[in-house]
XYZ file of C-alpha atoms in Angstrom:
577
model
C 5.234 12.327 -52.361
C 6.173 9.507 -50.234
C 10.512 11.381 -48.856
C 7.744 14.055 -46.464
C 6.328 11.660 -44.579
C 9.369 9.492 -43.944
C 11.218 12.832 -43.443
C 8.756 13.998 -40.477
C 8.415 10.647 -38.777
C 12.514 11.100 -38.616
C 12.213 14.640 -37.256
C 9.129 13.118 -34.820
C 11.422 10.246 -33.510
C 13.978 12.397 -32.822
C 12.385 14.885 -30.585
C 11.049 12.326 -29.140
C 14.335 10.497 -28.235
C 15.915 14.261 -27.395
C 12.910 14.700 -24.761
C 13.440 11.244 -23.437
C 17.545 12.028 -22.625
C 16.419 15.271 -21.771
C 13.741 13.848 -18.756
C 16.245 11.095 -17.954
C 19.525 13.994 -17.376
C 16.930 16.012 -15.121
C 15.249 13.445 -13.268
C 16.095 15.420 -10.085
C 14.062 18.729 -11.685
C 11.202 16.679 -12.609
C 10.989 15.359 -8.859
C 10.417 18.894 -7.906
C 8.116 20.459 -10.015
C 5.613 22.579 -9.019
C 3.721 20.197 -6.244
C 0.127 21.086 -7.242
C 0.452 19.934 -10.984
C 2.467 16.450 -9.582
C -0.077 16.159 -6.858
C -2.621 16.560 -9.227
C -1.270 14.118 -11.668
C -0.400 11.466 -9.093
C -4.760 11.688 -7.510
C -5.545 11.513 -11.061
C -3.528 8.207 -12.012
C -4.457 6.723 -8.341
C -7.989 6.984 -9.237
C -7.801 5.402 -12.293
C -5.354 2.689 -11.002
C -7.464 2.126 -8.117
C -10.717 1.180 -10.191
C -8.274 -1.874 -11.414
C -7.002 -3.511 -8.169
C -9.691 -5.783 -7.744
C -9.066 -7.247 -11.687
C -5.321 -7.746 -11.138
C -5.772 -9.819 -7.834
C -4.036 -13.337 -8.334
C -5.602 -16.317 -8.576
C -4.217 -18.290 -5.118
C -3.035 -21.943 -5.008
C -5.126 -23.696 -2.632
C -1.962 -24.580 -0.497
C -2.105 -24.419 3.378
C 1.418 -24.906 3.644
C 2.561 -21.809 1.084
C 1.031 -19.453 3.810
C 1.039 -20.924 7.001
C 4.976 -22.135 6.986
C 6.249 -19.045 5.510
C 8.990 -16.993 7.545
C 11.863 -18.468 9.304
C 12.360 -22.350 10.325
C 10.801 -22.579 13.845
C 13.392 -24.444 15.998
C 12.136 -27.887 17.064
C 10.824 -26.571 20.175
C 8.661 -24.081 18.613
C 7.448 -27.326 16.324
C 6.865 -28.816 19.275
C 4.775 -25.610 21.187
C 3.310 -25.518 17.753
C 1.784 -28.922 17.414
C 0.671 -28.589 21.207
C -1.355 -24.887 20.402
C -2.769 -26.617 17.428
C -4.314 -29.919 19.522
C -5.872 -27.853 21.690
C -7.734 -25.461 20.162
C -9.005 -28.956 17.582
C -12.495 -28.580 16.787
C -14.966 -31.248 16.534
C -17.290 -31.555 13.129
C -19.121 -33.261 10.779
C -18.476 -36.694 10.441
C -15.255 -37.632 7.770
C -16.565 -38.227 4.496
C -19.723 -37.443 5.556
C -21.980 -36.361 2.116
C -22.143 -32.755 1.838
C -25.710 -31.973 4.060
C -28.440 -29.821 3.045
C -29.868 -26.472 5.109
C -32.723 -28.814 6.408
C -29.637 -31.213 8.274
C -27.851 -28.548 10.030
C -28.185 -27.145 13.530
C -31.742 -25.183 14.055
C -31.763 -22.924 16.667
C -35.571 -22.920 16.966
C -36.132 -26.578 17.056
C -33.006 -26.839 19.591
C -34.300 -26.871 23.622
C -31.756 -26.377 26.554
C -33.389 -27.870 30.233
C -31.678 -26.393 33.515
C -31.129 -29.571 35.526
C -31.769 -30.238 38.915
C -29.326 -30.298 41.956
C -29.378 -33.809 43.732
C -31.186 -31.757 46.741
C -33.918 -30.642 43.993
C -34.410 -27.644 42.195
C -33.135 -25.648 45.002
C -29.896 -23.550 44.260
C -27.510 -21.552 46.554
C -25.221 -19.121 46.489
C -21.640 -21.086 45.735
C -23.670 -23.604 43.936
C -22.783 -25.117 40.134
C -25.783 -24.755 37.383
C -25.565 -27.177 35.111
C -28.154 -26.850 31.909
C -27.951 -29.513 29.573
C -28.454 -28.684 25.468
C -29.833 -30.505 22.687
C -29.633 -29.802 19.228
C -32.077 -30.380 16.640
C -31.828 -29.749 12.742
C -34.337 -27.998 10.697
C -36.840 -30.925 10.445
C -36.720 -31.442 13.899
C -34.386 -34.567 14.160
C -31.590 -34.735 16.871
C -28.415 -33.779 15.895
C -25.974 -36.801 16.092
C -22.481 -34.907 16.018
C -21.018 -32.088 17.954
C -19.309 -29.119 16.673
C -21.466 -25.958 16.751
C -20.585 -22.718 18.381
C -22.663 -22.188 21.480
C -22.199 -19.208 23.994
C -23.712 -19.355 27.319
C -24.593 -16.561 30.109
C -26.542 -16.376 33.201
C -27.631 -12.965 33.847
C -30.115 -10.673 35.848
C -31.247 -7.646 34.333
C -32.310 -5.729 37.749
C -29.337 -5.611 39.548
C -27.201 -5.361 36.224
C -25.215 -8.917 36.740
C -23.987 -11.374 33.871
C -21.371 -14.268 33.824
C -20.370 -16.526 31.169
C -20.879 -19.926 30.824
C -18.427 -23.196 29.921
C -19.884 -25.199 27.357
C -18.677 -28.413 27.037
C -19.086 -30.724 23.716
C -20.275 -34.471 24.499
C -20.239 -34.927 20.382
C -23.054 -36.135 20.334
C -25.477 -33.452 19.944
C -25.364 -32.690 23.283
C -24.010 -29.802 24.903
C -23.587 -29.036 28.443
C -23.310 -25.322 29.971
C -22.279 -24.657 33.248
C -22.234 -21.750 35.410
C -21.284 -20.645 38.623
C -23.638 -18.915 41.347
C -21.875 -15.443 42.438
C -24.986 -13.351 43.630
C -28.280 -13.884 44.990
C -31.833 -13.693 43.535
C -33.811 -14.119 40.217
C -30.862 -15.272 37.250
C -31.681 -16.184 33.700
C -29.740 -18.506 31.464
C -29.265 -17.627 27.980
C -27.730 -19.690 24.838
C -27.178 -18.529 21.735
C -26.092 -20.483 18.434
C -23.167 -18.383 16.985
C -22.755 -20.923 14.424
C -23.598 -24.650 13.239
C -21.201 -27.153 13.106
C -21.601 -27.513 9.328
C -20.746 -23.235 9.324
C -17.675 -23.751 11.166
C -16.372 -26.348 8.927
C -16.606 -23.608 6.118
C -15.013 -21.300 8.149
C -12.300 -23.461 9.305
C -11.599 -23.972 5.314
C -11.541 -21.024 4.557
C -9.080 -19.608 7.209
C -6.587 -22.775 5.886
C -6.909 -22.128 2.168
C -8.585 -19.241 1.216
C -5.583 -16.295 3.211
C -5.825 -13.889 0.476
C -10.051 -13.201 1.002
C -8.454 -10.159 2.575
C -6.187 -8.260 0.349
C -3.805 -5.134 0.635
C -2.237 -2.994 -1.305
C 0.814 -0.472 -1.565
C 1.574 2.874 -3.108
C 4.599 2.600 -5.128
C 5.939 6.344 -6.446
C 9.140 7.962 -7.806
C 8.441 11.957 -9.217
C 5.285 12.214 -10.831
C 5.231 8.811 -11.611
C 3.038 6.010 -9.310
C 1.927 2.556 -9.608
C -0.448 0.302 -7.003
C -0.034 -3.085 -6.691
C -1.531 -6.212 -4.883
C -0.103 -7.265 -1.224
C -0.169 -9.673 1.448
C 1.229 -12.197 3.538
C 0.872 -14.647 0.643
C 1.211 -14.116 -2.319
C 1.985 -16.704 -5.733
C 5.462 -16.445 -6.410
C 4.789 -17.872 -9.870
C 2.450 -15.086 -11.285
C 4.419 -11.860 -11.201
C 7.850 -10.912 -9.950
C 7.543 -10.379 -5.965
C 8.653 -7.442 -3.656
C 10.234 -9.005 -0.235
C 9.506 -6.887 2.649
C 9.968 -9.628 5.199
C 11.306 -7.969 8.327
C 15.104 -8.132 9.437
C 14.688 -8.861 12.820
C 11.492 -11.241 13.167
C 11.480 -12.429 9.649
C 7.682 -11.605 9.910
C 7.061 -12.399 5.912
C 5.676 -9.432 3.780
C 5.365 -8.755 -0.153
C 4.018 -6.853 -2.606
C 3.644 -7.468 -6.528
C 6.637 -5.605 -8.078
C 5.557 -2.066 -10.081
C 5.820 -2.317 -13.942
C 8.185 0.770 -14.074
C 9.481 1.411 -10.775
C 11.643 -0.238 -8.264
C 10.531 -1.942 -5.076
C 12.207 0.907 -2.502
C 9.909 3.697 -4.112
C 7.080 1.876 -1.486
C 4.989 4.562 -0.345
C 2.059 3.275 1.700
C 0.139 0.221 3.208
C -3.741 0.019 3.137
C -6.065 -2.373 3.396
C -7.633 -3.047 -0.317
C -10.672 -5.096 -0.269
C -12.889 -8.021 0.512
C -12.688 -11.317 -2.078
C -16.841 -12.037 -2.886
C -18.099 -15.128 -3.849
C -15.604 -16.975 -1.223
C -18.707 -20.006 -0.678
C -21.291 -21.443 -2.535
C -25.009 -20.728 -2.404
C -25.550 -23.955 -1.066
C -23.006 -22.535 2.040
C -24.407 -19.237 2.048
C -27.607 -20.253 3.543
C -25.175 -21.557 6.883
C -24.959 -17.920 7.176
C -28.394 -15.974 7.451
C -28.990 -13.582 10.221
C -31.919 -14.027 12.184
C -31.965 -17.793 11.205
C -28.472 -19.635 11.939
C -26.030 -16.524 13.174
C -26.256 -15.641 16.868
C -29.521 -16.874 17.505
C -31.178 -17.768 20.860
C -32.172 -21.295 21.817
C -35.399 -21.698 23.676
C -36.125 -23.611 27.095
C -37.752 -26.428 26.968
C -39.033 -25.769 30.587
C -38.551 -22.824 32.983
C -35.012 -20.447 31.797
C -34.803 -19.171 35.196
C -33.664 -19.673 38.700
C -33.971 -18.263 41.879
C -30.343 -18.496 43.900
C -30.271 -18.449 47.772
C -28.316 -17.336 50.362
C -25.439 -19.794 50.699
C -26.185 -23.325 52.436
C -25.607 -23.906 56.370
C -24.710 -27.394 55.496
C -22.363 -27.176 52.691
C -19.808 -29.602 54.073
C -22.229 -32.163 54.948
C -23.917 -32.206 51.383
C -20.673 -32.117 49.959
C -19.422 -35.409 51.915
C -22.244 -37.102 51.649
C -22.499 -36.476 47.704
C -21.477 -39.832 45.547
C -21.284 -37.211 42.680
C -18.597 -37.247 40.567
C -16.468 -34.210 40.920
C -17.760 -31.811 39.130
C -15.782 -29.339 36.159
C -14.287 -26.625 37.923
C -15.321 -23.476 36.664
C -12.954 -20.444 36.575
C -14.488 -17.332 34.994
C -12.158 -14.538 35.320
C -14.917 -12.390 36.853
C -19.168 -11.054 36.345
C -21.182 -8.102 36.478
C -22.663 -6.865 39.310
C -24.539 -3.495 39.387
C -22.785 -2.720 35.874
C -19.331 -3.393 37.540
C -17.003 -6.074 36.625
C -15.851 -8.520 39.204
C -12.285 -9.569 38.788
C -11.793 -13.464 39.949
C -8.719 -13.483 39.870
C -7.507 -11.942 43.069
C -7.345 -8.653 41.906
C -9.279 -6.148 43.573
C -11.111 -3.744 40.903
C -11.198 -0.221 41.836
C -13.177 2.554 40.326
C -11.703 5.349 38.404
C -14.837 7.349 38.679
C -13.130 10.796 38.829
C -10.464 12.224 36.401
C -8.231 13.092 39.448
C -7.983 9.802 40.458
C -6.961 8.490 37.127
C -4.554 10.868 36.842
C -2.811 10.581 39.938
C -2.829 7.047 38.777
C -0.909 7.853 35.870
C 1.062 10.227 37.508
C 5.050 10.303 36.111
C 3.880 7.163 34.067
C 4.752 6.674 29.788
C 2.268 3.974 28.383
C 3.104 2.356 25.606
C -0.153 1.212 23.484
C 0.802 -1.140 20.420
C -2.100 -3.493 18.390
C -5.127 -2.946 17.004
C -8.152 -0.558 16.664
C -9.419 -2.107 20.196
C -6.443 -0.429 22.099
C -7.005 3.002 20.015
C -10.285 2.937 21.697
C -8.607 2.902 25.131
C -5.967 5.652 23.836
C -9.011 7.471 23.108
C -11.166 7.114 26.247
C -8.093 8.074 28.365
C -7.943 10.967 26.463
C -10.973 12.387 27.348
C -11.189 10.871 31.017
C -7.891 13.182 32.089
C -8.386 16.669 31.293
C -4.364 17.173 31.729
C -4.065 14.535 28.768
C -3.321 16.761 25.629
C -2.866 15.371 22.311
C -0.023 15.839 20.627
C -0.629 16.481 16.627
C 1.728 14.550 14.991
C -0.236 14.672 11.385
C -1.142 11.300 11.545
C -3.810 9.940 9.568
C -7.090 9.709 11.269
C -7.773 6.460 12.829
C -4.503 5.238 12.031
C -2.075 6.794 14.302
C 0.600 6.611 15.162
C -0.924 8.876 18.077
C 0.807 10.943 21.351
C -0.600 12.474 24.153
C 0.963 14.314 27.160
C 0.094 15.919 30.636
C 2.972 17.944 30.946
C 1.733 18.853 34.694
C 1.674 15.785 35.690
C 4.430 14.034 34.279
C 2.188 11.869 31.811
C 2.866 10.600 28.337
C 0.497 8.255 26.423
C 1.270 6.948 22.785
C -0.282 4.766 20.239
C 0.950 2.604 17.185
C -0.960 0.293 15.229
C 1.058 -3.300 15.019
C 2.847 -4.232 11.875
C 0.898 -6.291 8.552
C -1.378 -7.635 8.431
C -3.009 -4.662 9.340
C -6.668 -3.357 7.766
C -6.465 0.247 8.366
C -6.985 2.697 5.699
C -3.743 4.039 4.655
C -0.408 3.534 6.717
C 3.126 4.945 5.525
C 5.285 2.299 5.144
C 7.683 4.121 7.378
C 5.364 3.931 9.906
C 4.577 0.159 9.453
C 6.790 -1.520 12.970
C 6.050 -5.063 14.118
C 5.646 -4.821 17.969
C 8.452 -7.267 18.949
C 10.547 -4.657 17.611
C 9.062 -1.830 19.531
C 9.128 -3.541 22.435
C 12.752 -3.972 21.848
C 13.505 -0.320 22.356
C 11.869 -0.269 25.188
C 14.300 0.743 28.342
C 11.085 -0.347 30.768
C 10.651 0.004 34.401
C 8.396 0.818 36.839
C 6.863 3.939 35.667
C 6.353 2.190 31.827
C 3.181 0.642 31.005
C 3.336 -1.847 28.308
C -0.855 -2.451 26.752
C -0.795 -4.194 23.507
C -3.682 -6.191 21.925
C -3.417 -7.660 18.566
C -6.183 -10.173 17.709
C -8.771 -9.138 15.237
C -6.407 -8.645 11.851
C -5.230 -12.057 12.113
C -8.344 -14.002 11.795
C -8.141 -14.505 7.655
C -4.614 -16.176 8.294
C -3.725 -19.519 9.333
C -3.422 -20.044 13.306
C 0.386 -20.677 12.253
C 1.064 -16.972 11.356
C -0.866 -16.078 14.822
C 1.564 -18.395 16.596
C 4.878 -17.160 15.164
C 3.379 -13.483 16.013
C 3.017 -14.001 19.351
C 6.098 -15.979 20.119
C 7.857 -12.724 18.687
C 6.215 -11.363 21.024
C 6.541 -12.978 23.795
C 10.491 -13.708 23.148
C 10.487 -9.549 23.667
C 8.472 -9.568 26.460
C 10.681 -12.127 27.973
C 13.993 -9.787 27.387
C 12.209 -6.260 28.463
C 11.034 -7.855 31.925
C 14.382 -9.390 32.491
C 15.830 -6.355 31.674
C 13.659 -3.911 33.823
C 11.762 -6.169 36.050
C 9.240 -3.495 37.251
C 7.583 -2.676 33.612
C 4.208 -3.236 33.908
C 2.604 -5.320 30.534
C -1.333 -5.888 30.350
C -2.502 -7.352 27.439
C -5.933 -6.873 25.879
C -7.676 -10.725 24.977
C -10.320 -10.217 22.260
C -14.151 -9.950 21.981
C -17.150 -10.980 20.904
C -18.924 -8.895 18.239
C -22.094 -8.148 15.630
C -22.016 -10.905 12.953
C -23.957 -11.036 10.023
C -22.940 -13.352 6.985
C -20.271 -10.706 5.460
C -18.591 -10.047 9.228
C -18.736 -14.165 9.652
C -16.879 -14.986 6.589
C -14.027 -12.566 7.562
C -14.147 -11.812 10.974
C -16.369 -14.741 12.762
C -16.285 -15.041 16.554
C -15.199 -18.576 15.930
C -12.211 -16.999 15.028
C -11.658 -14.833 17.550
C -12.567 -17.499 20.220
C -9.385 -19.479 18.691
C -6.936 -17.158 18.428
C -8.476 -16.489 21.977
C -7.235 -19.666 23.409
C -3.934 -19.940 21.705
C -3.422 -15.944 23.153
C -3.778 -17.620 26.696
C -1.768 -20.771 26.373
C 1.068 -18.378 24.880
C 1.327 -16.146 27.553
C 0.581 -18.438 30.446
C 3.381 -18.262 33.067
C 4.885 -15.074 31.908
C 4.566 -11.910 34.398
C 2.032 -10.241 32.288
C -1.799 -9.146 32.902
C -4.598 -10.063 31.000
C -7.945 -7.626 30.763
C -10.491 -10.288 29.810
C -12.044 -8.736 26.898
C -13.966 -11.806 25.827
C -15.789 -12.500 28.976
C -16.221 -8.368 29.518
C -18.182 -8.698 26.105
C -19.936 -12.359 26.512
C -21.106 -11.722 30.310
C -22.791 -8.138 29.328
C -26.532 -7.487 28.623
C -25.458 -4.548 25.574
C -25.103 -6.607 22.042
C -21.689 -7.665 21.174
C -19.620 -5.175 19.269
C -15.797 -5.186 17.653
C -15.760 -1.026 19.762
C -17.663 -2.102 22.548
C -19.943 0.055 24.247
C -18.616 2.773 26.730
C -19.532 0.767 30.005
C -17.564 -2.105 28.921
C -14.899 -0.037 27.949
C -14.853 1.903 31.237
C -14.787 -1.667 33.515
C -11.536 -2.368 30.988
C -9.871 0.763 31.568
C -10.684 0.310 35.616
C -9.565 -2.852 35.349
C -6.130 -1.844 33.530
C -5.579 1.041 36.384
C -6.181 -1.880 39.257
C -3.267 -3.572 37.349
C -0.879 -0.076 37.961
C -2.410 1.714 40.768
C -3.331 -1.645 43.347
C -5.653 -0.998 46.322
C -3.233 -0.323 49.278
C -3.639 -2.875 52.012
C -4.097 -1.298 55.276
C -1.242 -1.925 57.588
C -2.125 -4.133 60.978
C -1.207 -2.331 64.173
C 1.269 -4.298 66.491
């Protein structure tokens, strides 16, 4: 009774072993079975994998260094640069050692008061004047704050003739805050400042950006035949948990991994897509730092009048400015305001209007632009494309969204193209093939005057260390460096960042405090070089519309104008002799 049973289990283990040579000899055949059985196979196993990401995430070592110094040895200049980025965008905050404060301590919007002070000639303001409104914050109870730190933004604006500007704020550390703002048009103005967050908020948000780099995690598709596996990626991840795929670029040594797949090797890499948001990242205690309506973009009140009424400029100016015993005062240097729904360049630029599809396209004329970054620049690729009728997109059966994306006027001469930059990159699924870090790009680039080089590459980057930023850019910037000495005439605008909605999720991720900072280090990086800079921060702070990470058409349209004023200048009219 007992020889059957031992007999089949024989027989069993030997088909068995005959079916596994069998697969193994034909591994090639297998690969090409009929593709709606493996393609229904492979969306079956994805779903079920997919449900189990989230469980298999690792558990990260609270190290700053592990993510932050990763990638090649910065030479002791970059150090250097390095150290200098990092002391300048230092933020003040709570006191050291200072006992962890309740909601009632922290900054309260509503018990805060801002007072526009007085010029030494009055309350009488000109044209080419300096406003100067002093802030004072108060905590819930009402108490005055004592310390500086908290996120303030400032903007003088008049709603009937469609003008805005943004304000310096300056941090005495003390609880007071000063904005300032210059006078660029006459009549009514109103000042405006809004708590984006308390100091107490940005000290969790400045912890979390230096220890918590994984609260934004990726994944890739791994599959070889009919068989697939996803696993966990990012910029950091534990080497100690599970063996590690390297996918550090060549060229930059821009760091990259992935888990390694169970069964299948690390070159069967399929895709790149963003995989989720970590929960639970602060406590409850923290969580109330972070309540729309009550501590997140909030206005402050006016403890007297929030308006002023600005004059034609003064007769006397040199005489009041001789006579003043004044310090001298901050210089302001905003890089432009609104006027009649129009931005204002500063900066010596004269902004022209691209009103008329003709006129952008004769702009563009015999032109190849070049967009690399972020979903920011997509939104130009895709505002141009309806602007110039010529402008025909190219289908290149790219994911939507995602790119990469081509258009061309073949009338014209005109070809316009899109990539999204390399990881860290949030998009919804991205090839690996098409994954390119834009130093690289750039370094195929033969330039010259009729290439246009827009990039923008801000708003993945704000879950990561400011280190990673920094070794980004200066990738960048070392390619920059070659393409303009190489073809002097290439014409390279970069897109800054902007402001945009926050609520507690967005802050925790995404915050404007954030942005601001990889804001500044942006500027300092590229100071000096022959680039152009579309000020997308004070485009978005000095506008009435609410902030937004797309922002609203007009904006967009003044950034566009603004980018075709950088290519097509106004023509200076020739003096006769």
């Amino acid at each position: 009774m007992c020889r059957n049973p031992s007999k089949y289990a024989l027989i069993f283990l030997f088909l068995a072993l005959s079916g596994l040579i069998f697969l193994l000899r034909n591994i090639h055949t297998v690969e090409n079975w009929n593709c709606h059985t493996v393609s229904a196979l492979y969306q079956l196993q994805s779903r079920i994998q997919s449900s189990f990401v989230p469980e298999n995430l690792p558990t990260f070592h609270h190290n700053r260094t592990f993510c932050a110094h990763l990638g090649q040895k910065p030479s002791p200049e970059d150090e250097l640069e390095e150290r200098y980025l990092l002391d300048s965008i230092a933020w003040p905050g709570p006191p050291p050692h200072s006992a962890p404060t309740s909601l009632r301590q922290t900054s309260d919007p509503v018990h805060s008061l801002f007072a526009i002070l007085p010029t030494k000639g009055g309350r009488e303001w000109h044209l080419g004047d300096q406003l100067e409104v002093l802030v004072q914050m108060h905590d819930f109870q009402g108490r005055p704050k004592r310390y500086g730190g908290d996120f303030l933004l400032a903007r003088l604006h008049s709603p009937e003739v469609g003008a805005g500007v943004a304000g310096k704020v300056l941090d005495h550390r003390n609880g007071f805050y000063s904005a300032m703002f210059p006078l660029l048009w006459e009549g009514m103005a109103h000042v405006e400042i809004t708590l984006v967050h308390s100091s107490e908020a940005v000290a969790v948000l400045r912890r979390l950006r230096e220890e918590r780099p994984d609260r934004v995690f990726f994944k890739s598709l791994f599959r070889l035949g009919f068989l697939s596996e996803t696993t966990v990626c990012n910029m950091c991840l534990p080497p100690d948990q599970q063996p590690l795929c390297n996918y550090t670029d060549l060229y930059t040594g821009e760091p990259w991994y992935c888990y390694k797949p169970k069964m299948l090797s690390c070159d069967t890499r399929i895709n790149h897509a963003k995989g989720g948001y970590l929960k639970h990242l602060i406590t409850n205690k923290e969580a109330l730092l972070f309540q729309s309506g009550v501590n997140i973009k909030v206005h402050i009140h006016a403890s007297g009048p929030d308006k002023i009424i600005v004059l034609p400029p003064r007769k006397d100016k040199v005489e009041v400015e001789n006579s003043s015993i004044k310090p001298e005062p901050i210089k302001l240097e905003p890089s432009g305001y609104y006027y009649e729904d129009t931005w204002r360049p500063l900066n010596g630029v004269t902004m022209r209007q691209f009103n008329e599809s003709s006129a952008t396209t004769q702009c563009l004329k015999n032109k190849v632009i070049n967009m690399y970054g972020d979903s920011t620049v997509r939104q130009w690729f895709e505002y141009l494309i309806a602007l110039v009728p010529g402008l025909k997109e190219f289908n290149l059966h790219s994911p939507k969204n995602v790119g990469p994306f081509m258009a061309v006027d073949s009338t014209h001469n005109i070809l316009l193209k899109y990539r999204c930059h390399g990881p860290p990159i949030r998009f919804s699924t991205v090839m690996s093939r098409e994954l390119r870090y834009i130093s690289n790009e750039l370094d195929n680039l033969s330039g010259g005057p009729n290439t246009i080089v827009v990039l923008s590459i801000w708003a993945h980057f704000s879950t990561f260390p400011v280190e990673v930023y920094i070794r980004r850019l200066r990738h960048i910037r070392r390619s920059l460096v070659q393409l303009l000495d190489r073809a002097p005439g290439t014409i390279v605008v970069i897109r800054s960042g902007n402001l945009q909605a926050l609520d507690q999720e967005v802050s925790l991720y995404n915050s404007d405090w954030y942005s601001l900072q990889l804001d500044m280090v942006l500027r300092s990086m590229f100071k000096g070089l022959n680039v152009l800079l579309v000020d997308a921060w004070q485009m978005s702070s000095a506008h009435h519309l609410p902030h937004a990470l797309h922002p609203p058409q007009v904006i967009v349209k003044n950034m566009i104008d603004m980018l075709l004023s950088y290519v097509c200048p106004e023509k200076t009219k020739s003096k006769d002799n």
